[in-house]
Amino acid sequence: MKTLIGLISLVTGLATLLIFLFFFQRSGDLSLARTVAFTALGMDSLLYVFSTRTLGRPLWQEGIFQNRYLVLAVVIGFLLQVLALYTPIFQKILRTSPLGIFEWATVFAVGIGVIILIEAAKFVFVLKSKRR
């Protein structure tokens, strides 16, 4: 369990750093790079919570919409993230800038990639525990 938490933290941190560096080098825009990294970190947490909800079974066996409160919390979190990016007052407070399609696609691709890694790690841990 501790290993899985460490793996998730390491992958998430590394992915966020790489996203920041990629967008900063690509655009030279610090605000954009910071915003994409901030959004990736937020969306990553909102997405991988479904995968870590049950560690003994794969995500697709559990059902994503089983826990209505979790789904509601994720929707609210997503709306707050959008509010932070597209509302002028929050853009000023948080120093964010609006994201385009490419940036959003990158954010969701990284989030899905982290879920795939978590599911693979869960598979390995389940195999190890069955062998014992």
Short mmCIF file of N, CA and C in Angstrom, two decimals:
data_model
loop_
_atom_site.label_atom_id
_atom_site.label_comp_id
_atom_site.label_asym_id
_atom_site.label_seq_id
_atom_site.Cartn_x
_atom_site.Cartn_y
_atom_site.Cartn_z
N MET A 1 0.82 -1.20 0.00
CA MET A 1 0.00 0.00 0.00
C MET A 1 0.87 1.26 0.00
N LYS A 2 1.88 1.28 0.87
CA LYS A 2 2.78 2.44 0.92
C LYS A 2 3.53 2.60 -0.40
N THR A 3 3.88 1.48 -0.99
CA THR A 3 4.58 1.52 -2.28
C THR A 3 3.69 2.12 -3.35
N LEU A 4 2.41 1.75 -3.35
CA LEU A 4 1.47 2.28 -4.34
C LEU A 4 1.29 3.78 -4.16
N ILE A 5 1.16 4.23 -2.92
CA ILE A 5 1.03 5.66 -2.64
C ILE A 5 2.28 6.41 -3.10
N GLY A 6 3.44 5.84 -2.82
CA GLY A 6 4.69 6.46 -3.27
C GLY A 6 4.79 6.51 -4.78
N LEU A 7 4.38 5.43 -5.44
CA LEU A 7 4.40 5.38 -6.90
C LEU A 7 3.47 6.43 -7.50
N ILE A 8 2.26 6.53 -6.96
CA ILE A 8 1.31 7.53 -7.45
C ILE A 8 1.88 8.93 -7.28
N SER A 9 2.44 9.22 -6.12
CA SER A 9 3.01 10.54 -5.85
C SER A 9 4.17 10.85 -6.79
N LEU A 10 5.03 9.88 -6.98
CA LEU A 10 6.19 10.07 -7.86
C LEU A 10 5.76 10.32 -9.30
N VAL A 11 4.85 9.51 -9.80
CA VAL A 11 4.39 9.65 -11.19
C VAL A 11 3.66 10.98 -11.38
N THR A 12 2.80 11.33 -10.43
CA THR A 12 2.05 12.58 -10.52
C THR A 12 2.99 13.79 -10.49
N GLY A 13 3.93 13.78 -9.57
CA GLY A 13 4.88 14.89 -9.48
C GLY A 13 5.74 15.02 -10.72
N LEU A 14 6.24 13.90 -11.20
CA LEU A 14 7.07 13.91 -12.40
C LEU A 14 6.28 14.36 -13.63
N ALA A 15 5.06 13.86 -13.76
CA ALA A 15 4.21 14.26 -14.90
C ALA A 15 3.92 15.75 -14.86
N THR A 16 3.64 16.28 -13.68
CA THR A 16 3.35 17.71 -13.55
C THR A 16 4.57 18.54 -13.92
N LEU A 17 5.74 18.13 -13.46
CA LEU A 17 6.97 18.85 -13.79
C LEU A 17 7.25 18.81 -15.30
N LEU A 18 7.07 17.64 -15.90
CA LEU A 18 7.31 17.51 -17.34
C LEU A 18 6.33 18.34 -18.16
N ILE A 19 5.08 18.38 -17.72
CA ILE A 19 4.08 19.22 -18.41
C ILE A 19 4.48 20.68 -18.34
N PHE A 20 4.88 21.12 -17.15
CA PHE A 20 5.30 22.51 -16.99
C PHE A 20 6.46 22.83 -17.92
N LEU A 21 7.49 21.98 -17.90
CA LEU A 21 8.66 22.22 -18.74
C LEU A 21 8.31 22.20 -20.23
N PHE A 22 7.48 21.26 -20.64
CA PHE A 22 7.09 21.16 -22.04
C PHE A 22 6.39 22.44 -22.50
N PHE A 23 5.40 22.89 -21.74
CA PHE A 23 4.64 24.06 -22.18
C PHE A 23 5.44 25.35 -22.04
N PHE A 24 6.32 25.41 -21.07
CA PHE A 24 7.15 26.61 -20.94
C PHE A 24 8.15 26.70 -22.09
N GLN A 25 8.78 25.58 -22.44
CA GLN A 25 9.71 25.58 -23.58
C GLN A 25 8.99 25.83 -24.89
N ARG A 26 7.82 25.26 -25.03
CA ARG A 26 7.06 25.37 -26.28
C ARG A 26 6.56 26.78 -26.52
N SER A 27 6.05 27.42 -25.44
CA SER A 27 5.40 28.72 -25.62
C SER A 27 6.19 29.89 -25.06
N GLY A 28 7.06 29.63 -24.08
CA GLY A 28 7.75 30.73 -23.41
C GLY A 28 6.84 31.51 -22.48
N ASP A 29 5.62 31.05 -22.32
CA ASP A 29 4.61 31.74 -21.51
C ASP A 29 4.54 31.08 -20.14
N LEU A 30 5.09 31.76 -19.13
CA LEU A 30 5.12 31.21 -17.77
C LEU A 30 3.72 31.00 -17.23
N SER A 31 2.82 31.93 -17.49
CA SER A 31 1.45 31.80 -16.99
C SER A 31 0.75 30.57 -17.57
N LEU A 32 0.93 30.34 -18.86
CA LEU A 32 0.32 29.17 -19.50
C LEU A 32 0.92 27.88 -18.93
N ALA A 33 2.23 27.82 -18.83
CA ALA A 33 2.89 26.61 -18.31
C ALA A 33 2.45 26.33 -16.88
N ARG A 34 2.37 27.36 -16.08
CA ARG A 34 1.92 27.21 -14.68
C ARG A 34 0.48 26.75 -14.63
N THR A 35 -0.36 27.31 -15.49
CA THR A 35 -1.77 26.95 -15.51
C THR A 35 -1.98 25.51 -15.95
N VAL A 36 -1.26 25.07 -16.97
CA VAL A 36 -1.40 23.69 -17.43
C VAL A 36 -0.93 22.73 -16.34
N ALA A 37 0.17 23.04 -15.67
CA ALA A 37 0.66 22.19 -14.58
C ALA A 37 -0.35 22.15 -13.43
N PHE A 38 -0.88 23.29 -13.06
CA PHE A 38 -1.89 23.39 -11.99
C PHE A 38 -3.13 22.57 -12.35
N THR A 39 -3.57 22.69 -13.58
CA THR A 39 -4.75 21.96 -14.03
C THR A 39 -4.48 20.47 -14.11
N ALA A 40 -3.31 20.10 -14.58
CA ALA A 40 -2.95 18.67 -14.66
C ALA A 40 -2.93 18.05 -13.27
N LEU A 41 -2.38 18.75 -12.31
CA LEU A 41 -2.33 18.24 -10.95
C LEU A 41 -3.73 18.09 -10.37
N GLY A 42 -4.57 19.09 -10.60
CA GLY A 42 -5.95 19.02 -10.11
C GLY A 42 -6.76 17.93 -10.78
N MET A 43 -6.69 17.86 -12.10
CA MET A 43 -7.46 16.85 -12.84
C MET A 43 -6.94 15.44 -12.55
N ASP A 44 -5.64 15.32 -12.40
CA ASP A 44 -5.06 14.02 -12.09
C ASP A 44 -5.65 13.48 -10.79
N SER A 45 -5.71 14.34 -9.79
CA SER A 45 -6.29 13.92 -8.50
C SER A 45 -7.76 13.58 -8.63
N LEU A 46 -8.48 14.35 -9.42
CA LEU A 46 -9.91 14.08 -9.61
C LEU A 46 -10.14 12.80 -10.39
N LEU A 47 -9.23 12.43 -11.26
CA LEU A 47 -9.41 11.22 -12.06
C LEU A 47 -8.92 9.96 -11.35
N TYR A 48 -7.75 10.02 -10.71
CA TYR A 48 -7.22 8.78 -10.14
C TYR A 48 -7.92 8.35 -8.87
N VAL A 49 -8.75 9.21 -8.31
CA VAL A 49 -9.52 8.82 -7.13
C VAL A 49 -10.43 7.63 -7.45
N PHE A 50 -10.89 7.53 -8.69
CA PHE A 50 -11.73 6.39 -9.08
C PHE A 50 -10.92 5.09 -9.08
N SER A 51 -9.68 5.18 -9.49
CA SER A 51 -8.84 3.99 -9.56
C SER A 51 -8.37 3.53 -8.19
N THR A 52 -8.15 4.46 -7.29
CA THR A 52 -7.66 4.10 -5.96
C THR A 52 -8.77 3.82 -4.96
N ARG A 53 -9.99 3.95 -5.39
CA ARG A 53 -11.13 3.70 -4.50
C ARG A 53 -11.13 2.27 -3.99
N THR A 54 -10.85 1.33 -4.83
CA THR A 54 -10.70 -0.07 -4.41
C THR A 54 -9.37 -0.57 -4.95
N LEU A 55 -8.53 -0.99 -4.05
CA LEU A 55 -7.19 -1.40 -4.45
C LEU A 55 -7.11 -2.88 -4.82
N GLY A 56 -8.12 -3.65 -4.43
CA GLY A 56 -8.08 -5.09 -4.69
C GLY A 56 -8.66 -5.52 -6.02
N ARG A 57 -9.41 -4.62 -6.66
CA ARG A 57 -10.05 -4.97 -7.93
C ARG A 57 -9.80 -3.88 -8.96
N PRO A 58 -9.82 -4.26 -10.23
CA PRO A 58 -9.65 -3.26 -11.29
C PRO A 58 -10.81 -2.26 -11.33
N LEU A 59 -10.52 -1.11 -11.85
CA LEU A 59 -11.50 -0.02 -11.95
C LEU A 59 -12.75 -0.46 -12.70
N TRP A 60 -12.57 -1.18 -13.81
CA TRP A 60 -13.72 -1.55 -14.64
C TRP A 60 -14.61 -2.59 -13.98
N GLN A 61 -14.12 -3.31 -12.98
CA GLN A 61 -14.97 -4.27 -12.27
C GLN A 61 -15.79 -3.60 -11.18
N GLU A 62 -15.34 -2.46 -10.73
CA GLU A 62 -15.99 -1.78 -9.62
C GLU A 62 -17.12 -0.88 -10.07
N GLY A 63 -17.02 -0.29 -11.21
CA GLY A 63 -18.04 0.64 -11.67
C GLY A 63 -17.73 2.05 -11.20
N ILE A 64 -17.59 2.94 -12.14
CA ILE A 64 -17.19 4.31 -11.83
C ILE A 64 -18.28 5.08 -11.10
N PHE A 65 -19.53 4.82 -11.43
CA PHE A 65 -20.62 5.64 -10.90
C PHE A 65 -21.33 5.02 -9.70
N GLN A 66 -20.72 4.04 -9.07
CA GLN A 66 -21.33 3.37 -7.91
C GLN A 66 -21.50 4.33 -6.73
N ASN A 67 -20.51 5.16 -6.49
CA ASN A 67 -20.54 6.08 -5.36
C ASN A 67 -20.96 7.47 -5.85
N ARG A 68 -22.23 7.79 -5.64
CA ARG A 68 -22.76 9.07 -6.14
C ARG A 68 -22.08 10.27 -5.50
N TYR A 69 -21.71 10.13 -4.22
CA TYR A 69 -21.06 11.25 -3.53
C TYR A 69 -19.67 11.52 -4.11
N LEU A 70 -18.98 10.48 -4.45
CA LEU A 70 -17.66 10.64 -5.06
C LEU A 70 -17.79 11.30 -6.43
N VAL A 71 -18.74 10.85 -7.22
CA VAL A 71 -18.97 11.45 -8.54
C VAL A 71 -19.33 12.92 -8.40
N LEU A 72 -20.20 13.24 -7.44
CA LEU A 72 -20.59 14.63 -7.20
C LEU A 72 -19.38 15.46 -6.79
N ALA A 73 -18.55 14.93 -5.91
CA ALA A 73 -17.35 15.65 -5.48
C ALA A 73 -16.40 15.90 -6.64
N VAL A 74 -16.26 14.92 -7.53
CA VAL A 74 -15.38 15.09 -8.70
C VAL A 74 -15.96 16.14 -9.65
N VAL A 75 -17.25 16.12 -9.86
CA VAL A 75 -17.89 17.13 -10.72
C VAL A 75 -17.71 18.52 -10.13
N ILE A 76 -17.91 18.66 -8.83
CA ILE A 76 -17.72 19.96 -8.18
C ILE A 76 -16.26 20.40 -8.29
N GLY A 77 -15.33 19.47 -8.09
CA GLY A 77 -13.91 19.79 -8.23
C GLY A 77 -13.57 20.26 -9.63
N PHE A 78 -14.14 19.59 -10.63
CA PHE A 78 -13.91 19.98 -12.02
C PHE A 78 -14.47 21.38 -12.29
N LEU A 79 -15.67 21.65 -11.80
CA LEU A 79 -16.27 22.97 -11.99
C LEU A 79 -15.45 24.07 -11.31
N LEU A 80 -14.92 23.78 -10.13
CA LEU A 80 -14.06 24.75 -9.45
C LEU A 80 -12.77 24.99 -10.24
N GLN A 81 -12.25 23.94 -10.84
CA GLN A 81 -11.04 24.09 -11.67
C GLN A 81 -11.35 24.98 -12.87
N VAL A 82 -12.46 24.75 -13.52
CA VAL A 82 -12.87 25.57 -14.66
C VAL A 82 -13.09 27.02 -14.21
N LEU A 83 -13.70 27.20 -13.06
CA LEU A 83 -13.92 28.54 -12.50
C LEU A 83 -12.58 29.26 -12.31
N ALA A 84 -11.59 28.54 -11.81
CA ALA A 84 -10.27 29.14 -11.59
C ALA A 84 -9.59 29.54 -12.89
N LEU A 85 -9.92 28.86 -13.97
CA LEU A 85 -9.26 29.13 -15.24
C LEU A 85 -9.97 30.19 -16.09
N TYR A 86 -11.27 30.28 -15.97
CA TYR A 86 -12.02 31.11 -16.92
C TYR A 86 -12.75 32.29 -16.30
N THR A 87 -12.63 32.49 -15.00
CA THR A 87 -13.25 33.65 -14.35
C THR A 87 -12.16 34.69 -14.10
N PRO A 88 -12.35 35.92 -14.61
CA PRO A 88 -11.30 36.94 -14.50
C PRO A 88 -10.79 37.17 -13.07
N ILE A 89 -11.68 37.19 -12.09
CA ILE A 89 -11.22 37.45 -10.72
C ILE A 89 -10.29 36.34 -10.22
N PHE A 90 -10.64 35.09 -10.54
CA PHE A 90 -9.79 33.98 -10.11
C PHE A 90 -8.53 33.89 -10.96
N GLN A 91 -8.62 34.31 -12.22
CA GLN A 91 -7.42 34.36 -13.06
C GLN A 91 -6.40 35.32 -12.45
N LYS A 92 -6.90 36.42 -11.93
CA LYS A 92 -6.01 37.41 -11.34
C LYS A 92 -5.44 36.92 -10.01
N ILE A 93 -6.29 36.35 -9.17
CA ILE A 93 -5.85 35.86 -7.85
C ILE A 93 -4.87 34.70 -8.00
N LEU A 94 -5.21 33.74 -8.85
CA LEU A 94 -4.41 32.52 -8.99
C LEU A 94 -3.35 32.60 -10.10
N ARG A 95 -3.37 33.71 -10.84
CA ARG A 95 -2.44 33.92 -11.97
C ARG A 95 -2.55 32.79 -13.00
N THR A 96 -3.79 32.47 -13.34
CA THR A 96 -4.03 31.45 -14.35
C THR A 96 -4.41 32.10 -15.67
N SER A 97 -4.36 31.31 -16.70
CA SER A 97 -4.80 31.78 -18.01
C SER A 97 -5.66 30.68 -18.63
N PRO A 98 -6.58 31.03 -19.53
CA PRO A 98 -7.46 30.02 -20.12
C PRO A 98 -6.66 29.01 -20.96
N LEU A 99 -7.14 27.79 -20.97
CA LEU A 99 -6.49 26.72 -21.72
C LEU A 99 -7.24 26.45 -23.01
N GLY A 100 -6.50 26.06 -24.03
CA GLY A 100 -7.09 25.66 -25.30
C GLY A 100 -7.30 24.16 -25.37
N ILE A 101 -7.76 23.70 -26.51
CA ILE A 101 -8.05 22.28 -26.71
C ILE A 101 -6.80 21.42 -26.52
N PHE A 102 -5.67 21.84 -27.08
CA PHE A 102 -4.44 21.06 -26.96
C PHE A 102 -4.02 20.89 -25.50
N GLU A 103 -4.12 21.98 -24.73
CA GLU A 103 -3.73 21.91 -23.32
C GLU A 103 -4.66 20.98 -22.54
N TRP A 104 -5.98 21.09 -22.78
CA TRP A 104 -6.93 20.20 -22.10
C TRP A 104 -6.70 18.75 -22.50
N ALA A 105 -6.43 18.51 -23.77
CA ALA A 105 -6.16 17.14 -24.23
C ALA A 105 -4.92 16.57 -23.53
N THR A 106 -3.91 17.40 -23.38
CA THR A 106 -2.69 16.97 -22.68
C THR A 106 -2.99 16.64 -21.22
N VAL A 107 -3.76 17.49 -20.58
CA VAL A 107 -4.13 17.28 -19.17
C VAL A 107 -4.86 15.95 -19.01
N PHE A 108 -5.86 15.70 -19.85
CA PHE A 108 -6.62 14.46 -19.72
C PHE A 108 -5.81 13.24 -20.13
N ALA A 109 -4.93 13.39 -21.11
CA ALA A 109 -4.07 12.27 -21.51
C ALA A 109 -3.15 11.86 -20.37
N VAL A 110 -2.59 12.83 -19.68
CA VAL A 110 -1.73 12.52 -18.53
C VAL A 110 -2.55 11.87 -17.42
N GLY A 111 -3.74 12.40 -17.16
CA GLY A 111 -4.61 11.81 -16.13
C GLY A 111 -4.96 10.36 -16.44
N ILE A 112 -5.27 10.08 -17.68
CA ILE A 112 -5.60 8.71 -18.08
C ILE A 112 -4.35 7.83 -18.02
N GLY A 113 -3.21 8.39 -18.38
CA GLY A 113 -1.95 7.65 -18.27
C GLY A 113 -1.64 7.24 -16.84
N VAL A 114 -1.89 8.14 -15.91
CA VAL A 114 -1.67 7.83 -14.49
C VAL A 114 -2.63 6.73 -14.04
N ILE A 115 -3.87 6.79 -14.48
CA ILE A 115 -4.83 5.74 -14.13
C ILE A 115 -4.35 4.38 -14.66
N ILE A 116 -3.85 4.36 -15.88
CA ILE A 116 -3.35 3.10 -16.45
C ILE A 116 -2.18 2.57 -15.62
N LEU A 117 -1.28 3.45 -15.21
CA LEU A 117 -0.16 3.02 -14.37
C LEU A 117 -0.64 2.49 -13.01
N ILE A 118 -1.63 3.15 -12.43
CA ILE A 118 -2.17 2.70 -11.15
C ILE A 118 -2.81 1.33 -11.30
N GLU A 119 -3.58 1.16 -12.36
CA GLU A 119 -4.22 -0.14 -12.59
C GLU A 119 -3.18 -1.24 -12.81
N ALA A 120 -2.11 -0.93 -13.52
CA ALA A 120 -1.04 -1.92 -13.71
C ALA A 120 -0.38 -2.26 -12.38
N ALA A 121 -0.13 -1.24 -11.55
CA ALA A 121 0.47 -1.49 -10.24
C ALA A 121 -0.47 -2.31 -9.36
N LYS A 122 -1.76 -2.01 -9.41
CA LYS A 122 -2.73 -2.80 -8.64
C LYS A 122 -2.72 -4.25 -9.09
N PHE A 123 -2.62 -4.47 -10.38
CA PHE A 123 -2.58 -5.83 -10.93
C PHE A 123 -1.37 -6.58 -10.38
N VAL A 124 -0.23 -5.92 -10.37
CA VAL A 124 0.99 -6.55 -9.86
C VAL A 124 0.85 -6.86 -8.37
N PHE A 125 0.31 -5.91 -7.60
CA PHE A 125 0.14 -6.13 -6.16
C PHE A 125 -0.85 -7.25 -5.87
N VAL A 126 -1.91 -7.34 -6.65
CA VAL A 126 -2.89 -8.42 -6.47
C VAL A 126 -2.24 -9.76 -6.79
N LEU A 127 -1.46 -9.83 -7.86
CA LEU A 127 -0.75 -11.07 -8.20
C LEU A 127 0.21 -11.48 -7.08
N LYS A 128 0.94 -10.52 -6.54
CA LYS A 128 1.87 -10.82 -5.45
C LYS A 128 1.13 -11.32 -4.22
N SER A 129 0.01 -10.70 -3.90
CA SER A 129 -0.72 -11.10 -2.69
C SER A 129 -1.36 -12.48 -2.87
N LYS A 130 -1.74 -12.84 -4.08
CA LYS A 130 -2.32 -14.17 -4.33
C LYS A 130 -1.26 -15.26 -4.23
N ARG A 131 -0.01 -14.93 -4.52
CA ARG A 131 1.08 -15.91 -4.46
C ARG A 131 1.47 -16.23 -3.02
N ARG A 132 1.16 -15.33 -2.11
CA ARG A 132 1.56 -15.54 -0.71
C ARG A 132 0.69 -16.50 -0.02
#
